[in-house]
N, CA and C of each residue as an Amber inpcrd file, in Angstrom:
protein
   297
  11.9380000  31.1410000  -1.7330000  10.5680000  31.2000000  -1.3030000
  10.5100000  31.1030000   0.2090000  10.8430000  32.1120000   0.7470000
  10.6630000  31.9830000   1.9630000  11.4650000  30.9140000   3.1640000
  10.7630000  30.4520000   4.0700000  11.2600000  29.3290000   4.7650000
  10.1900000  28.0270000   4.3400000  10.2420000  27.4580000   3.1570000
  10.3760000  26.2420000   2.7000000  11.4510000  25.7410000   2.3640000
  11.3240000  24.3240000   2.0530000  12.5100000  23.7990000   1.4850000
  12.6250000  23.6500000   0.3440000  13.6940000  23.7420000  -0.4610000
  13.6940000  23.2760000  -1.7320000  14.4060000  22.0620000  -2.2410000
  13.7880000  21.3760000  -3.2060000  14.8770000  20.2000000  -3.3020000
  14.8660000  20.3620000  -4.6440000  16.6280000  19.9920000  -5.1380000
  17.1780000  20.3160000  -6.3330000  16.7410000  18.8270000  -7.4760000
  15.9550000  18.8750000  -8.1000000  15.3810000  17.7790000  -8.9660000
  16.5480000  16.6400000  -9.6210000  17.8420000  17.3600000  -9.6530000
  18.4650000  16.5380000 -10.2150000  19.2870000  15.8880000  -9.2510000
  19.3000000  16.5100000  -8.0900000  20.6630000  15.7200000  -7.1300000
  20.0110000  15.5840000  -5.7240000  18.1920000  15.4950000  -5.1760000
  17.1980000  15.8970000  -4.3730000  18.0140000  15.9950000  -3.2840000
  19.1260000  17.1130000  -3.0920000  19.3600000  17.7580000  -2.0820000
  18.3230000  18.9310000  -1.2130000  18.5630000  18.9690000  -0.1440000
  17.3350000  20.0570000   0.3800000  18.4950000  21.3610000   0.5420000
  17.9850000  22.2560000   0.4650000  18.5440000  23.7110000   0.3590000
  17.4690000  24.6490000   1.4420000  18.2790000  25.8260000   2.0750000
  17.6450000  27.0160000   2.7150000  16.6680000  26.5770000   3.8680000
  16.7480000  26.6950000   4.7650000  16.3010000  26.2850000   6.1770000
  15.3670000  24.7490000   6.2580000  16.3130000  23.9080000   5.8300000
  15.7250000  22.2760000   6.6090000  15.1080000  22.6350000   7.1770000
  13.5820000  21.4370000   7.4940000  13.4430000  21.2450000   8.5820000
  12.0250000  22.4800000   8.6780000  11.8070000  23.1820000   8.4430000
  10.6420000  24.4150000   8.1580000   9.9870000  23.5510000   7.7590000
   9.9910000  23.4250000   6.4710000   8.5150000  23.3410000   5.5720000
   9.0670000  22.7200000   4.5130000   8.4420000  21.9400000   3.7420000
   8.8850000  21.1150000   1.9160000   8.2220000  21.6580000   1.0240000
   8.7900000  21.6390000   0.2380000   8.1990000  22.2850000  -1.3020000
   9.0630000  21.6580000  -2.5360000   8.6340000  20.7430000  -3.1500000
   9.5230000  20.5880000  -4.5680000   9.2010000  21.0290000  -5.8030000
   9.9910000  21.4780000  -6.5680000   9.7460000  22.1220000  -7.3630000
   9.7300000  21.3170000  -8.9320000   9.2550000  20.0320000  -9.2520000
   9.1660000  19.2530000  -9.8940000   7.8410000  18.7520000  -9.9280000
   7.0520000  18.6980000  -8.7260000   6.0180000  18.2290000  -7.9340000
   4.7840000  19.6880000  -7.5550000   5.4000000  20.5270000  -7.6640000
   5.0300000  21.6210000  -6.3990000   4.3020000  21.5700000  -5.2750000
   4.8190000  20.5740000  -4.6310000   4.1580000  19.7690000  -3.5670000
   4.4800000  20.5550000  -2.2260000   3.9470000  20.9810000  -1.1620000
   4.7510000  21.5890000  -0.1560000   4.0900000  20.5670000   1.6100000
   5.0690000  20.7670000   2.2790000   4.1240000  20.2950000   3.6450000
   4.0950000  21.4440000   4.4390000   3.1610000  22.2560000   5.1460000
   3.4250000  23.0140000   6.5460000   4.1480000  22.6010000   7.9750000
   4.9550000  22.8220000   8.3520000   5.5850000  23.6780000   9.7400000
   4.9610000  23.8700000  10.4440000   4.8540000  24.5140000  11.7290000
   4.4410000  25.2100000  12.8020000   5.5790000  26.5230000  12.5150000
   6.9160000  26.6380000  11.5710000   7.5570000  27.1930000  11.8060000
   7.5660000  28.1440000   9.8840000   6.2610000  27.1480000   9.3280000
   6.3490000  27.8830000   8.2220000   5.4270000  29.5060000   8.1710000
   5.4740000  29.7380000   7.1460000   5.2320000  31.8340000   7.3460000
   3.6100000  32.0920000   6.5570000   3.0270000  32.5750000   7.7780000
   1.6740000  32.2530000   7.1090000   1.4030000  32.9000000   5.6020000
   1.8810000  34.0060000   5.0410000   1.9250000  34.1700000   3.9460000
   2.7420000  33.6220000   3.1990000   3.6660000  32.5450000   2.9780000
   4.1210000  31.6550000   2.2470000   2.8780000  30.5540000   2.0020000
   2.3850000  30.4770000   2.9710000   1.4890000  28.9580000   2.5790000
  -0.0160000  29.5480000   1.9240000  -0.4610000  30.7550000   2.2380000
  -1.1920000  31.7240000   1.4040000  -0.5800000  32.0380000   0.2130000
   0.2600000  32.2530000  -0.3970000   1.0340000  32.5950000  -1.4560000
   1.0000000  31.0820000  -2.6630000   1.1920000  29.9910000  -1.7140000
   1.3530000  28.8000000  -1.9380000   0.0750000  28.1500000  -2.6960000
  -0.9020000  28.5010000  -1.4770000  -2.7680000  28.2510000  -2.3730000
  -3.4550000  28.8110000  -1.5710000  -4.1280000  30.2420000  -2.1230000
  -4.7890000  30.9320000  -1.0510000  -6.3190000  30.5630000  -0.9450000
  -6.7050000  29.0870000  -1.2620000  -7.3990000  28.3950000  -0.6800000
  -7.0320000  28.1080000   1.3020000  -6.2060000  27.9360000   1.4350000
  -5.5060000  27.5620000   2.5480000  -5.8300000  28.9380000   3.6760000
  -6.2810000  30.2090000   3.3980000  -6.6260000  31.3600000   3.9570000
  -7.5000000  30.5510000   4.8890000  -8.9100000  30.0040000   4.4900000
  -9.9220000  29.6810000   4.9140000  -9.8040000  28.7510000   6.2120000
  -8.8090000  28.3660000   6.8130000  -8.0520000  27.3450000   7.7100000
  -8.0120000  28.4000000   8.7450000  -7.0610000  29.3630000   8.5040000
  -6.9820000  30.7620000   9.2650000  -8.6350000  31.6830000   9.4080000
  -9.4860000  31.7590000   8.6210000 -10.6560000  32.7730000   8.6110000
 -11.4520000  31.8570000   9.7370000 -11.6170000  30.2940000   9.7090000
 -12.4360000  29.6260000  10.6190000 -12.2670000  29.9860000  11.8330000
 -11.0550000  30.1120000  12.2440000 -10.3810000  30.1700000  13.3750000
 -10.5310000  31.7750000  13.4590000 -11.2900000  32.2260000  13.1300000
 -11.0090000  33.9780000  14.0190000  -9.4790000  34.4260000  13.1880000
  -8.9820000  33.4530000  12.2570000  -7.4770000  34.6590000  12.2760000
  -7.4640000  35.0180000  10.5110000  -7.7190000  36.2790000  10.5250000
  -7.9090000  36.9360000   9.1790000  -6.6060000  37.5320000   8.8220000
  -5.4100000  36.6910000   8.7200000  -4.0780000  36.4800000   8.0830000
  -4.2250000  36.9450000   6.8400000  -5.1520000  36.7630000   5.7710000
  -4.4870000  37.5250000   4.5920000  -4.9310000  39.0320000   4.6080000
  -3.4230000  39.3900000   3.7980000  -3.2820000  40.8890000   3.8660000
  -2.7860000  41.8780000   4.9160000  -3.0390000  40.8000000   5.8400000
  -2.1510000  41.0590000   7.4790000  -0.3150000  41.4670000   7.1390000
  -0.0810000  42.6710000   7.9390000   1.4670000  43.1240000   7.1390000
   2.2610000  42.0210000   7.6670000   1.8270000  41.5260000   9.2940000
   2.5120000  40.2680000  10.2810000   2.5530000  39.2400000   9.2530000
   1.9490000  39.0550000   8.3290000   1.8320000  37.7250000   7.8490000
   2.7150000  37.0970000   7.1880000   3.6100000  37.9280000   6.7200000
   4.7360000  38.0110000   6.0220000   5.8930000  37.4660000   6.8230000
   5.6370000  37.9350000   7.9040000   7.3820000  37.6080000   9.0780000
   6.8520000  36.7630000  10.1430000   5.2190000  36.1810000   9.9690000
   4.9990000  35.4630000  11.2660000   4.6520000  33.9120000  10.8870000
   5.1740000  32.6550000  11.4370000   4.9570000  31.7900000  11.3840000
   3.5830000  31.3440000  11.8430000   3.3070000  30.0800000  11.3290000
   1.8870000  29.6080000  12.4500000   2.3740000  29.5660000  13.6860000
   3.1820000  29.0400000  14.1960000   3.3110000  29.0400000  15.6070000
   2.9060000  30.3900000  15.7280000   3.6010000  31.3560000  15.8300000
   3.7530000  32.6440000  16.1700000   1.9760000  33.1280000  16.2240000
   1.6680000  32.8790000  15.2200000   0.3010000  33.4230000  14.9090000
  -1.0050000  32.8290000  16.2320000  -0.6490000  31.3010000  15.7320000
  -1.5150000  30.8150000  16.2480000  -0.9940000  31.3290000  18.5390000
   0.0160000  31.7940000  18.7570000   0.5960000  32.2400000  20.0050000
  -0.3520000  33.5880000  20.4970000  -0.8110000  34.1390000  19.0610000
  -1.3410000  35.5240000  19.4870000  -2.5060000  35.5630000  20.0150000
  -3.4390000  34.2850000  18.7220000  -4.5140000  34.4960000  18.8230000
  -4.9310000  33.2180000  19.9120000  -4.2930000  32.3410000  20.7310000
  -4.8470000  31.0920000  21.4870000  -5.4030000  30.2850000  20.5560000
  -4.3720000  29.5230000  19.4570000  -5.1050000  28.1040000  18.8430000
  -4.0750000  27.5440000  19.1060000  -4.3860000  26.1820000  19.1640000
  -3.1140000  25.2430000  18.7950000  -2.9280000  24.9630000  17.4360000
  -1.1610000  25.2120000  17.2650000  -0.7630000  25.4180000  15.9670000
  -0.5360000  24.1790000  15.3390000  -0.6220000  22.8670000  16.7790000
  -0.3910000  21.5770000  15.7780000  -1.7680000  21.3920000  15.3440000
  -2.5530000  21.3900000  15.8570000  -4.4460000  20.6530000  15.1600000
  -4.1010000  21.5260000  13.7230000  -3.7110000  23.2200000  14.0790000
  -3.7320000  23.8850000  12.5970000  -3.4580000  23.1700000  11.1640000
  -1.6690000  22.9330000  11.8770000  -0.9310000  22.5920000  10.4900000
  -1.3840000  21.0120000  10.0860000  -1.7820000  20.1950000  11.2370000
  -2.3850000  18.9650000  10.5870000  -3.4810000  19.6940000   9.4570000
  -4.3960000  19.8620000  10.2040000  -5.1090000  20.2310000   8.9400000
  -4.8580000  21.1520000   7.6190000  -3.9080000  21.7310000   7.9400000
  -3.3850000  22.0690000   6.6000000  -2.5800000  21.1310000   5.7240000
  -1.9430000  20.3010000   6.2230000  -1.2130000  19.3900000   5.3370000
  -2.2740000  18.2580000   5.1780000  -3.4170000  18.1240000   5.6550000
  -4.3870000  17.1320000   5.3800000  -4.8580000  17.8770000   3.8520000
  -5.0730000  19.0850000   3.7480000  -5.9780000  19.6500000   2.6870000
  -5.2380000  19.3240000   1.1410000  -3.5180000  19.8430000   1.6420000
  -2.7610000  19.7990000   0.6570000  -2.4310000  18.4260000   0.0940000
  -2.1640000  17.7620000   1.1330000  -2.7390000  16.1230000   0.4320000
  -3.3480000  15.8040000  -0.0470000  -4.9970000  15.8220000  -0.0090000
  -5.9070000  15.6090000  -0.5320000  -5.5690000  16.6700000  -2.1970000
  -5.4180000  17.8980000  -1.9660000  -5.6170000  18.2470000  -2.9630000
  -4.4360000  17.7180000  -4.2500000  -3.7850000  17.4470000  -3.4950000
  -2.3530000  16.8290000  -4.6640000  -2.7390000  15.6150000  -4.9230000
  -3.3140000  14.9000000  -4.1630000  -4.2210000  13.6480000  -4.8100000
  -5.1280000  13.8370000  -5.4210000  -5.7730000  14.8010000  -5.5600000
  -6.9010000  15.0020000  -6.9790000  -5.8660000  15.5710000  -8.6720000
  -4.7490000  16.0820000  -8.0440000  -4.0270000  16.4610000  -9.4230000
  -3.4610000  15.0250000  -9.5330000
């Protein structure tokens, strides 16, 4: 899945680019990056689009979206990509605390 991480449920090793982004697959819990791929975290819960639409950046369906990180993104359009991903991992929290 992209540049998340995966961790193996039985031995919670992390696998495929540390350090990006978390995702377990027991949990399906993930955190955002600055270095994760904006269509991974759209793919992930495309609730999370709406983070990007506030901001002027209409990322889904975008072909970039696929090969461009938030950093990257947020580089094009002038946001800061840390306020971004806080608030994206604020949402995903919250929402994994309602499951």
């Amino acid at each position: 899945m992209g540049i998340f991480n995966h961790k193996d449920t039985e031995n919670e090793s992390l696998t495929e680019n540390e350090g990006a982004g978390e995702t377990t697959s027991a949990s399906d819990k993930m955190t955002a990056t600055k270095q994760t791929l904006v269509n991974d975290l759209i793919d992930y819960d495309i609730e999370i689009a709406r983070f990007f639409f506030d901001i002027g950046m209409y990322c889904v369906g975008c072909p970039a979206s696929y090969g461009e990180s938030i950093e990257d993104a947020c580089a094009v359009h002038g946001v800061d990509a840390d306020e971004l991903v806080e608030k994206i991992n604020e949402y995903i929290a919250a929402k994994n605390t309602e499951n």
